[in-house]
Short mmCIF file of C-alpha atoms in Angstrom, two decimals:
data_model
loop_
_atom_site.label_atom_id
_atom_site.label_comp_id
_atom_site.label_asym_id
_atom_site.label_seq_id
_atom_site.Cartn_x
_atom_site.Cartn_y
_atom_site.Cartn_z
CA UNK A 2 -30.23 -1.72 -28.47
CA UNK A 3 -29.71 2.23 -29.30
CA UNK A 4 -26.18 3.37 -28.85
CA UNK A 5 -26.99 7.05 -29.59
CA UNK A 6 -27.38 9.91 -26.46
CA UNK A 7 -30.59 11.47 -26.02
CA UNK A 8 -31.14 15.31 -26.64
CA UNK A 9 -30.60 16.09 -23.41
CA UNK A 10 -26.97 13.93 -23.07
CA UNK A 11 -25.80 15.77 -26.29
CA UNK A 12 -26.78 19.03 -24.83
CA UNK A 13 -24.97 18.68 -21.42
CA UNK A 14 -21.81 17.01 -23.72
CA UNK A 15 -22.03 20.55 -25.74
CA UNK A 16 -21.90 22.59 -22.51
CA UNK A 17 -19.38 20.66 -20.87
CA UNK A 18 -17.37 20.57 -23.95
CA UNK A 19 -17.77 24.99 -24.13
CA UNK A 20 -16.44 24.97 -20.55
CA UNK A 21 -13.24 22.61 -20.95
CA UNK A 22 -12.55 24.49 -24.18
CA UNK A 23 -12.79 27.75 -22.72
CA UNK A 24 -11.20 27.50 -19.08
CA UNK A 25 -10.17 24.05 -18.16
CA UNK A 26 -7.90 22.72 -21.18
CA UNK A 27 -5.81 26.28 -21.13
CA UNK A 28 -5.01 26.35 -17.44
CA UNK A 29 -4.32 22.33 -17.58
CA UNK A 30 -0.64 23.07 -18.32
CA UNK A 31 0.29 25.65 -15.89
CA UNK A 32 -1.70 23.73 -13.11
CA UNK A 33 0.41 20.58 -13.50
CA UNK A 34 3.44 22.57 -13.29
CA UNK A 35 2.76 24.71 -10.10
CA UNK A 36 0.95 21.33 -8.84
CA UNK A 37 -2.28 22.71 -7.57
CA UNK A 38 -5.52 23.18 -9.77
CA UNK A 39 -6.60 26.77 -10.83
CA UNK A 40 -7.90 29.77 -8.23
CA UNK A 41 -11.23 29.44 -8.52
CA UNK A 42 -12.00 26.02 -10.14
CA UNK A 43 -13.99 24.22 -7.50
CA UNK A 44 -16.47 27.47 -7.84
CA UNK A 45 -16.50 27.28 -11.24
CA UNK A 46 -17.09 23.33 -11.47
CA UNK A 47 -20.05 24.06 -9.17
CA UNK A 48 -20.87 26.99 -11.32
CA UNK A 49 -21.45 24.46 -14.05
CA UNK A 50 -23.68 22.54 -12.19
CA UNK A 51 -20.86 19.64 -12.10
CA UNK A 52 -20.93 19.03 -8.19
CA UNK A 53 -24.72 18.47 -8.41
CA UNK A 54 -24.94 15.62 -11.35
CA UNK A 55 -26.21 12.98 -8.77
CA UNK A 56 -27.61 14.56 -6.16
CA UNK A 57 -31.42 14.73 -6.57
CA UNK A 58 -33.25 17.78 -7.45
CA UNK A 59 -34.92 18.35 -4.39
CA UNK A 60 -31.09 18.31 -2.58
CA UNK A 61 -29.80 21.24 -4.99
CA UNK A 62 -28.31 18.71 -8.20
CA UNK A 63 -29.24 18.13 -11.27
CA UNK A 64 -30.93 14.40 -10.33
CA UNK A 65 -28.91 12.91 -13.40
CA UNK A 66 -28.97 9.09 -14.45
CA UNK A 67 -24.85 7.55 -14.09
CA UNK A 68 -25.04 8.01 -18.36
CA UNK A 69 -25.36 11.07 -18.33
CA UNK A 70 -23.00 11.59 -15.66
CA UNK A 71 -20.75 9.70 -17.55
CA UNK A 72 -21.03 12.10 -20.73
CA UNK A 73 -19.96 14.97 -18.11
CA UNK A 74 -16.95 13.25 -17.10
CA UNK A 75 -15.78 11.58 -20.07
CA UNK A 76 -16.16 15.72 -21.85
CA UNK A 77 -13.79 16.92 -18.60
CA UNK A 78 -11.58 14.34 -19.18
CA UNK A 79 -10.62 15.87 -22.62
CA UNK A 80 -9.16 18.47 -20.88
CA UNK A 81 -7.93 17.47 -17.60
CA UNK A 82 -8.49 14.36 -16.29
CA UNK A 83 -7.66 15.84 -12.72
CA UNK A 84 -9.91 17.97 -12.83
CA UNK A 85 -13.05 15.33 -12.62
CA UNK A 86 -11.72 13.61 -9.45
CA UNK A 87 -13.57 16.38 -7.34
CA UNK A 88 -16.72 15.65 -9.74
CA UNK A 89 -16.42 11.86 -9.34
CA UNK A 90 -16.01 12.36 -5.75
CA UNK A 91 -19.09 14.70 -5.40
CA UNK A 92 -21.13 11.73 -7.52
CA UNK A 93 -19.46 8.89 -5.38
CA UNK A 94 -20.05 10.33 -1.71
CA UNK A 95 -23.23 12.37 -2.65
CA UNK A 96 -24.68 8.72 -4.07
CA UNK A 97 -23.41 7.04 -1.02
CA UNK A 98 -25.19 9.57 1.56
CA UNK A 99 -28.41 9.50 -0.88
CA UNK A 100 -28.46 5.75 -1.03
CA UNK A 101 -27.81 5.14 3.10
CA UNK A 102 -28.10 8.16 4.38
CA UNK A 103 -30.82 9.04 6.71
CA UNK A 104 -33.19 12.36 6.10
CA UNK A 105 -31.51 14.36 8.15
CA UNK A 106 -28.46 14.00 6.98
CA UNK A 107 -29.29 14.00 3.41
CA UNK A 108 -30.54 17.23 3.67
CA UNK A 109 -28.12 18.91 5.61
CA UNK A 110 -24.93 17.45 4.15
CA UNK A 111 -26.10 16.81 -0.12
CA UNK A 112 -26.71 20.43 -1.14
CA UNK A 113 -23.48 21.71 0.42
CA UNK A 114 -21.98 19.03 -2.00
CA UNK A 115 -24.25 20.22 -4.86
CA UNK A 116 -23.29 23.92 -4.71
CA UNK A 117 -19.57 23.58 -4.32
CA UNK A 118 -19.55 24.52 -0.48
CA UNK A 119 -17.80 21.05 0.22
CA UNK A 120 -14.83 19.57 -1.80
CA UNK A 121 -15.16 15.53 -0.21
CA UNK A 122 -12.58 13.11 -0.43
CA UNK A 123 -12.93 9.79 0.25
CA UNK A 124 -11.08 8.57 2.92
CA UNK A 125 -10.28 4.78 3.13
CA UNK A 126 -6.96 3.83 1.40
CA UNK A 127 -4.09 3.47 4.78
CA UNK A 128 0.04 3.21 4.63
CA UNK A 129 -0.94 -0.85 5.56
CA UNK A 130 -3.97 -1.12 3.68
CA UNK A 131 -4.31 -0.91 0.02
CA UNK A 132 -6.75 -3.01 -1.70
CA UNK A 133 -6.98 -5.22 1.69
CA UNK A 134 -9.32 -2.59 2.87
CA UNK A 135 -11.41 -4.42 4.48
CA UNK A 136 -8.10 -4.64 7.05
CA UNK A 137 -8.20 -0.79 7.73
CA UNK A 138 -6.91 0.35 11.24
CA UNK A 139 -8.38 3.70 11.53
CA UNK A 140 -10.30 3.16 15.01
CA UNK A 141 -13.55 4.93 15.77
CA UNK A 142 -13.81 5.07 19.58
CA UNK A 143 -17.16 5.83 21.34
CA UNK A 144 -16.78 8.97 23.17
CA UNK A 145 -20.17 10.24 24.79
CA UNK A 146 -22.64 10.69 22.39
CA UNK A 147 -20.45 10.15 19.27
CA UNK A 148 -17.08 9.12 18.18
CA UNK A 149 -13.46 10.14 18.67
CA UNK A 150 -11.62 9.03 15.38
CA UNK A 151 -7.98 8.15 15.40
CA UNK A 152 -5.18 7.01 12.47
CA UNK A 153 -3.50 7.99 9.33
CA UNK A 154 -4.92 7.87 5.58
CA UNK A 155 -2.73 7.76 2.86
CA UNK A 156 -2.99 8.79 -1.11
CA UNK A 157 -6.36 10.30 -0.16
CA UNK A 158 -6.83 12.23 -3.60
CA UNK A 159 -8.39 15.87 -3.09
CA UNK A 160 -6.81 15.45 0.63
CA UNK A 161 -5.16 18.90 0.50
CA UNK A 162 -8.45 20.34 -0.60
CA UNK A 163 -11.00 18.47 1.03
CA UNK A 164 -13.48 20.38 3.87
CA UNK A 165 -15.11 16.99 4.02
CA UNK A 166 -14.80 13.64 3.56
CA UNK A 167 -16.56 10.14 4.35
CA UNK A 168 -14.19 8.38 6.33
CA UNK A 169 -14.21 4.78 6.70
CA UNK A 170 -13.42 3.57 9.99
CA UNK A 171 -12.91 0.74 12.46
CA UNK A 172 -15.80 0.46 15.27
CA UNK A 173 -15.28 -3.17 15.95
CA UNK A 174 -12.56 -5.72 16.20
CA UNK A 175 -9.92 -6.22 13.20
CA UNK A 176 -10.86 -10.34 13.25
CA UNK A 177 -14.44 -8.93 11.98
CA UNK A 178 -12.72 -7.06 8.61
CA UNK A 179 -15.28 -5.61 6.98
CA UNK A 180 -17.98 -5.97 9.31
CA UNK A 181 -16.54 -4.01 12.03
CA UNK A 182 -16.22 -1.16 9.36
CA UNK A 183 -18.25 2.27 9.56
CA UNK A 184 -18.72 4.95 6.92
CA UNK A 185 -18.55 8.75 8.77
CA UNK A 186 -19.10 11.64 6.97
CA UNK A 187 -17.61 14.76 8.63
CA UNK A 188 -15.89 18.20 8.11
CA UNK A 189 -12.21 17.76 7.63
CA UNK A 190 -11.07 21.45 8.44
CA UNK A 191 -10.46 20.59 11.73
CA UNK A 192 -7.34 21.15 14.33
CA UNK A 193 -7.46 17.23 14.80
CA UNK A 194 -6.82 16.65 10.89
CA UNK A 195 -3.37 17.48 9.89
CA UNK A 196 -2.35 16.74 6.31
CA UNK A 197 1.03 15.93 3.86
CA UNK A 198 0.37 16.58 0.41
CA UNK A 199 2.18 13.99 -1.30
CA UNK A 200 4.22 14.24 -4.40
CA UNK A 201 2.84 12.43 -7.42
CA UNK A 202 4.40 11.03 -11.19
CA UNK A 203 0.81 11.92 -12.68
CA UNK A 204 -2.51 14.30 -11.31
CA UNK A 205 -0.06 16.40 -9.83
CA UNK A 206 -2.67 19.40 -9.22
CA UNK A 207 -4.66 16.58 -7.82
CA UNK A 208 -3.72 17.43 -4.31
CA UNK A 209 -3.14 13.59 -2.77
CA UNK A 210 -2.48 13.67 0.76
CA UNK A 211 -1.75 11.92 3.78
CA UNK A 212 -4.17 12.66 6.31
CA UNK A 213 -3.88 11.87 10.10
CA UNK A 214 -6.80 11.87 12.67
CA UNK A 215 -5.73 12.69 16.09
CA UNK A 216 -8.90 12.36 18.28
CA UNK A 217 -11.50 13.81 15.42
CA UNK A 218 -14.98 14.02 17.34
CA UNK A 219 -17.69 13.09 15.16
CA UNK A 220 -21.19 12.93 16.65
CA UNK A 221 -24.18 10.01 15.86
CA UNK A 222 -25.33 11.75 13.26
CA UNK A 223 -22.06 11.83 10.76
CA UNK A 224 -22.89 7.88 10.65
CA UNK A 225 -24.02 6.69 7.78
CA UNK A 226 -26.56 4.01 7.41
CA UNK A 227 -25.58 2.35 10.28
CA UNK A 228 -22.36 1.04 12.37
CA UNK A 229 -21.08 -1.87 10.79
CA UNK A 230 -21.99 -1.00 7.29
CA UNK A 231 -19.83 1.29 5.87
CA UNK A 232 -17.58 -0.66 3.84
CA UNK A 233 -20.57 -2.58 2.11
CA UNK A 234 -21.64 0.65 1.01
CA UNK A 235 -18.29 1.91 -0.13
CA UNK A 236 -17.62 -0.74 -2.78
CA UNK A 237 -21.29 -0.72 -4.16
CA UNK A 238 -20.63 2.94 -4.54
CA UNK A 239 -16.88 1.98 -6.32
CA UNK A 240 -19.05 -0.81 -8.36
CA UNK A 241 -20.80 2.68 -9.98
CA UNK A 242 -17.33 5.01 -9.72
CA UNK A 243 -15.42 2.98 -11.22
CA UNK A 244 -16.88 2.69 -14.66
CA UNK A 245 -16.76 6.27 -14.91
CA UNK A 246 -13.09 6.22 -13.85
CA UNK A 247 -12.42 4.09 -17.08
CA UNK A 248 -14.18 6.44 -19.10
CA UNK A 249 -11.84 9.09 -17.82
CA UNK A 250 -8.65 7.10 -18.72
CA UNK A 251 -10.67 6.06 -22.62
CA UNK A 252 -11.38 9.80 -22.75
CA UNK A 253 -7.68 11.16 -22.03
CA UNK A 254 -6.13 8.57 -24.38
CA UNK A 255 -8.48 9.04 -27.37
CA UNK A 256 -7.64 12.83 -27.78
CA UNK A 257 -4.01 12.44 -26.98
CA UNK A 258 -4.43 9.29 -30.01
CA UNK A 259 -6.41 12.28 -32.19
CA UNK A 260 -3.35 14.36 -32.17
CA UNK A 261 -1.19 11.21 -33.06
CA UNK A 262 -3.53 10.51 -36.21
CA UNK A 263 -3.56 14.54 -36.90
CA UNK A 264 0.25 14.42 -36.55
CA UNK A 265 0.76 11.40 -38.70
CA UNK A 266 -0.94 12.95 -41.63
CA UNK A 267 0.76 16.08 -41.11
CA UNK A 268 4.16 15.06 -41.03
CA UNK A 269 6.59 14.00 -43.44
CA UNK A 270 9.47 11.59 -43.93
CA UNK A 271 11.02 9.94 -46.39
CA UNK A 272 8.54 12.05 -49.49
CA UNK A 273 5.64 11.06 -47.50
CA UNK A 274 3.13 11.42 -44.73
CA UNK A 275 3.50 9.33 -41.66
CA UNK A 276 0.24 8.04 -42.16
CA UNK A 277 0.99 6.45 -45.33
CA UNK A 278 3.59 4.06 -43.54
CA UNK A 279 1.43 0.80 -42.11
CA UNK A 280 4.02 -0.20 -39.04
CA UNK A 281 2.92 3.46 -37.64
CA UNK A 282 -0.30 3.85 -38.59
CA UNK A 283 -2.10 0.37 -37.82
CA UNK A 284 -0.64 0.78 -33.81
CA UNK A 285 -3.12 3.83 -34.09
CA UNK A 286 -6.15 1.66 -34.85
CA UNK A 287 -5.77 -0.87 -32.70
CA UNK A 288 -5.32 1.51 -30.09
CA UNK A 289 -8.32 3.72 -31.30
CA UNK A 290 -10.46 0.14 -31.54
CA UNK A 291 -9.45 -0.94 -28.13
CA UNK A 292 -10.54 2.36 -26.62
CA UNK A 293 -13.61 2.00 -28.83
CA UNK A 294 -14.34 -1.29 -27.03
CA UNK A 295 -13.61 0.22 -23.57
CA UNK A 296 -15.93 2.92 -23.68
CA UNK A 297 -18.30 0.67 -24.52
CA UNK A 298 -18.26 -1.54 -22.00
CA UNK A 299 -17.71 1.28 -18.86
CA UNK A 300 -21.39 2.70 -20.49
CA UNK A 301 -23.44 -0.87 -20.32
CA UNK A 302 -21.96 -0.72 -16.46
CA UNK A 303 -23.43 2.70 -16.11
CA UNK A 304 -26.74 1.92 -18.16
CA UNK A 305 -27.15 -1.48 -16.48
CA UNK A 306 -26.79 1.09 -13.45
CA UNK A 307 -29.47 3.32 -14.84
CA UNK A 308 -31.51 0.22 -15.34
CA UNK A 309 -31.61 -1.32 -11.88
CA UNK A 310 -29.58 -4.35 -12.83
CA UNK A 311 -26.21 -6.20 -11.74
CA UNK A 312 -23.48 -3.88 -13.14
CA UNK A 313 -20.41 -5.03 -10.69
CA UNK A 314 -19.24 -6.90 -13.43
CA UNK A 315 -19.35 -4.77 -16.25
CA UNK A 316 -17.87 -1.68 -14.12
CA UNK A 317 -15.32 -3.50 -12.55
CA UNK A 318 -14.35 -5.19 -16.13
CA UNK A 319 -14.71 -1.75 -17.84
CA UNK A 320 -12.32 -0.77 -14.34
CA UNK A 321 -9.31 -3.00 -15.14
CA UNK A 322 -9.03 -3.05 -19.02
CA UNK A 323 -9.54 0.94 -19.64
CA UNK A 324 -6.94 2.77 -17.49
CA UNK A 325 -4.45 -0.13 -19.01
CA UNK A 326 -5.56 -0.13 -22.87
CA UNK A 327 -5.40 4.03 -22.39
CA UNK A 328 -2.51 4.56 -20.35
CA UNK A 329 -0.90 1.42 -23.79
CA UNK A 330 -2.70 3.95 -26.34
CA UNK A 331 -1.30 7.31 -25.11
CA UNK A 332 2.23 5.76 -24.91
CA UNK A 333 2.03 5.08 -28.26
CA UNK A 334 0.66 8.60 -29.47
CA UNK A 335 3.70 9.69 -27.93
CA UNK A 336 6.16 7.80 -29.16
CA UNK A 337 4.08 8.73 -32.67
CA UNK A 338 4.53 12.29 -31.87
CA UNK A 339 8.31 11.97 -31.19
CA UNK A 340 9.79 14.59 -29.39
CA UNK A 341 6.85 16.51 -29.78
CA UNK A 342 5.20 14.21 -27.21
CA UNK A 343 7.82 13.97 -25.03
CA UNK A 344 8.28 17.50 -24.66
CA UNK A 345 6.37 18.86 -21.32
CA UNK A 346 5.59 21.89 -23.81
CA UNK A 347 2.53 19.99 -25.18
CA UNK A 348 -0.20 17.77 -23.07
CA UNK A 349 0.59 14.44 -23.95
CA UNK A 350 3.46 13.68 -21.59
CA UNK A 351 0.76 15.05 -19.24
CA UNK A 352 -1.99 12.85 -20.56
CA UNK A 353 -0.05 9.95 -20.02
CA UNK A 354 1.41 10.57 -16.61
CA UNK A 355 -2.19 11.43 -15.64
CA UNK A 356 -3.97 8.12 -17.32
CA UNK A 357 -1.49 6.07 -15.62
CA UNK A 358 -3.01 7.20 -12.31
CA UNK A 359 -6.54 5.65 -13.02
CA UNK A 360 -4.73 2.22 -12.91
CA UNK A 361 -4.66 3.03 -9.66
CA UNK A 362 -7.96 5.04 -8.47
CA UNK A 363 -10.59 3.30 -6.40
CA UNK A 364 -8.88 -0.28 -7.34
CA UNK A 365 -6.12 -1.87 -8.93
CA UNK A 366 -6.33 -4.19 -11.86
CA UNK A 367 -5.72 -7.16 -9.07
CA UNK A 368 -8.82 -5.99 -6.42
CA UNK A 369 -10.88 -5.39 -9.40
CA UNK A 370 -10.13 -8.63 -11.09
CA UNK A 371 -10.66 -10.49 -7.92
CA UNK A 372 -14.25 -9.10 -7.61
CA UNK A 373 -15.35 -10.16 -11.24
CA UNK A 374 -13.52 -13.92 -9.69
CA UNK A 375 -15.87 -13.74 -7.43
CA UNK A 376 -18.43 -12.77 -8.93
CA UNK A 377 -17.76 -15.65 -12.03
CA UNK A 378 -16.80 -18.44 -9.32
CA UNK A 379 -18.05 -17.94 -6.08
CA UNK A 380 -16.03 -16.43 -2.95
CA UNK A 381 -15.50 -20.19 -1.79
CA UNK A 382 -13.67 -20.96 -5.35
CA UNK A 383 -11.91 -17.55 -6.35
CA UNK A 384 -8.73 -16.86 -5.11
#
């Protein structure tokens, strides 16, 4: 068992690292406060080859294993954990269209993604229908030689920003749930889209909108795999997004925990560091051994991934327990930070409103926990 990166892994974590350091953790700040992300950051994300880390060579990307991948996100995170939702999503749909997609439409639609010419979203989450997805109401009805979709998305993350997105839609009757669900991918920048950016406690650059489809034609060819088959592919593809996800949330919380430890030993009270007082200082490490844990577990999901093995499990373990040990780790840098954390003049406020979010992203702690019940038990014995 080898827990160390290879050469290449520590190189991309060195460049991704030079990047947030230089461009993304600076403008994190400002961007929360005006609520959108940076002019220019989409270009420079593809710029940095980000959009591209699994999309195969031959498609424009860099052809990365999910580790590695992970290492890129779990580097952004240290600076903005918004700012890797449109690099999760490019990994998530690009894997999606590489995995079912026909040949056609892997090469027309994957280096678009790659380069940075499309900002996807993924479209499934509706004002009814949460984590009963498989319920979805969105209808896709046959209209000549393609589709005519109709219905509102909700909290559809990047929906402000999105030119495209793979839309998950109903082609058959609601008694058949998930089988009467099909994955589209299509442009979004379209006079039948209209979209409400929705106000948001945490990832408030992050652009999450409420997007309604009034008559959207899509042709044959935006289906992928097959009619009836889209939502089968869409939680595989969360099975692999979702680990990364928690290393997003174990990433955010463990540099907002450095600062508490750098504060702590900093600081005086009483004729003392902080540090030297136990009821503040052993929070700290059980926070920093929890997130220790966490990490570990979101990279066997993503290496069992690598490997060709069973990782639903793992990722949607790794799914549940980060985002809530992070989200219990940042509060308590803050409250170790005092009024210094509180403030909205430093990031960890930030941090924290931003980690809660990932308790959220593609899956609560209940539709996650289900699937590992299922997985454990059986569908005919889990709740």
């Amino acid at each position: 068992m080898d827990f160390l990166l290879t050469p290449e892994q520590n190189a991309l974590a060195e460049k991704v690292r030079a990047y947030v350091a230089d461009r993304l953790a600076p403008a994190a700040a400002e961007s929360d406060r005006e609520g959108r992300f940076a002019p220019g950051l989409f270009a420079e994300l593809a710029a940095e080859g980000l959009f591209g880390l699994r999309i195969p060579v031959e498609y424009g990307g860099m052809g990365l294993d999910a580790v590695s991948t992970g290492v890129a996100i779990e580097e952004l995170a240290r600076g903005d954990i918004t700012a890797c939702y449109p690099v999760l999503n490019a990994a998530l749909v690009g894997g999606v269209l590489n995995l079912h997609g026909g040949e056609e439409l892997k090469a027309r639609w994957l280096p678009s993604i790659a380069h940075g010419d499309a900002v996807v979203a993924v479209c499934m989450t509706e004002p009814a229908h949460g984590t009963d997805a498989a319920a979805l109401e969105l209808r896709a009805e046959p209209d000549g030689d393609g589709w005519r979709l109709s219905g509102e998305k909700t909290s559809i993350m990047l929906g402000a920003y999105a030119t495209h997105g793979l839309v998950f839609a109903r082609t058959g009757e609601k008694r058949e749930r998930s089988r009467g669900v099909t994955a589209f991918y299509t442009r979004l920048d379209d006079a039948h889209v209209t979209r409400t950016t929705l106000p948001s406690l945490g990832s408030r650059t992050g652009g999450r909108a409420t997007m309604v489809f009034d008559g959207l034609h899509v042709g044959q060819e935006n289906v992928v795999g097959g009619t009836g088959l889209g939502f089968v592919q869409g939680m595989r593809g969360f099975d692999y997004s979702r680990a990364l996800i928690a290393l997003m949330a174990v990433s955010a919380a463990s540099v907002t925990l450095e600062a508490a430890f750098e504060h702590a030993s900093e600081r005086e009270a009483f004729g003392q560091p902080l540090s030297r007082f136990q009821g503040l200082t052993f929070p700290l490490v059980e926070h920093a051994t929890y997130l220790h844990a966490a990490r570990l577990l979101a990279y066997e999901a993503l290496w069992r991934n690598d490997a060709g093995l069973n990782h639903r499990v793992e990722a949607n373990m790794a799914k549940w327990w980060a985002p809530k040990t992070s989200a219990e780790a940042a509060h308590q840098a803050l409250l170790t930070l005092g009024h210094f954390g509180w403030s909205e003049d430093g990031p960890v406020a930030r941090r924290l409103r931003d980690v809660i979010g990932t308790q959220l992203a593609d899956g609560t702690a209940a539709a996650t926990k289900l699937v590992i019940a299922r997985e454990f038990l059986g569908r005919e014995h889990a709740p």
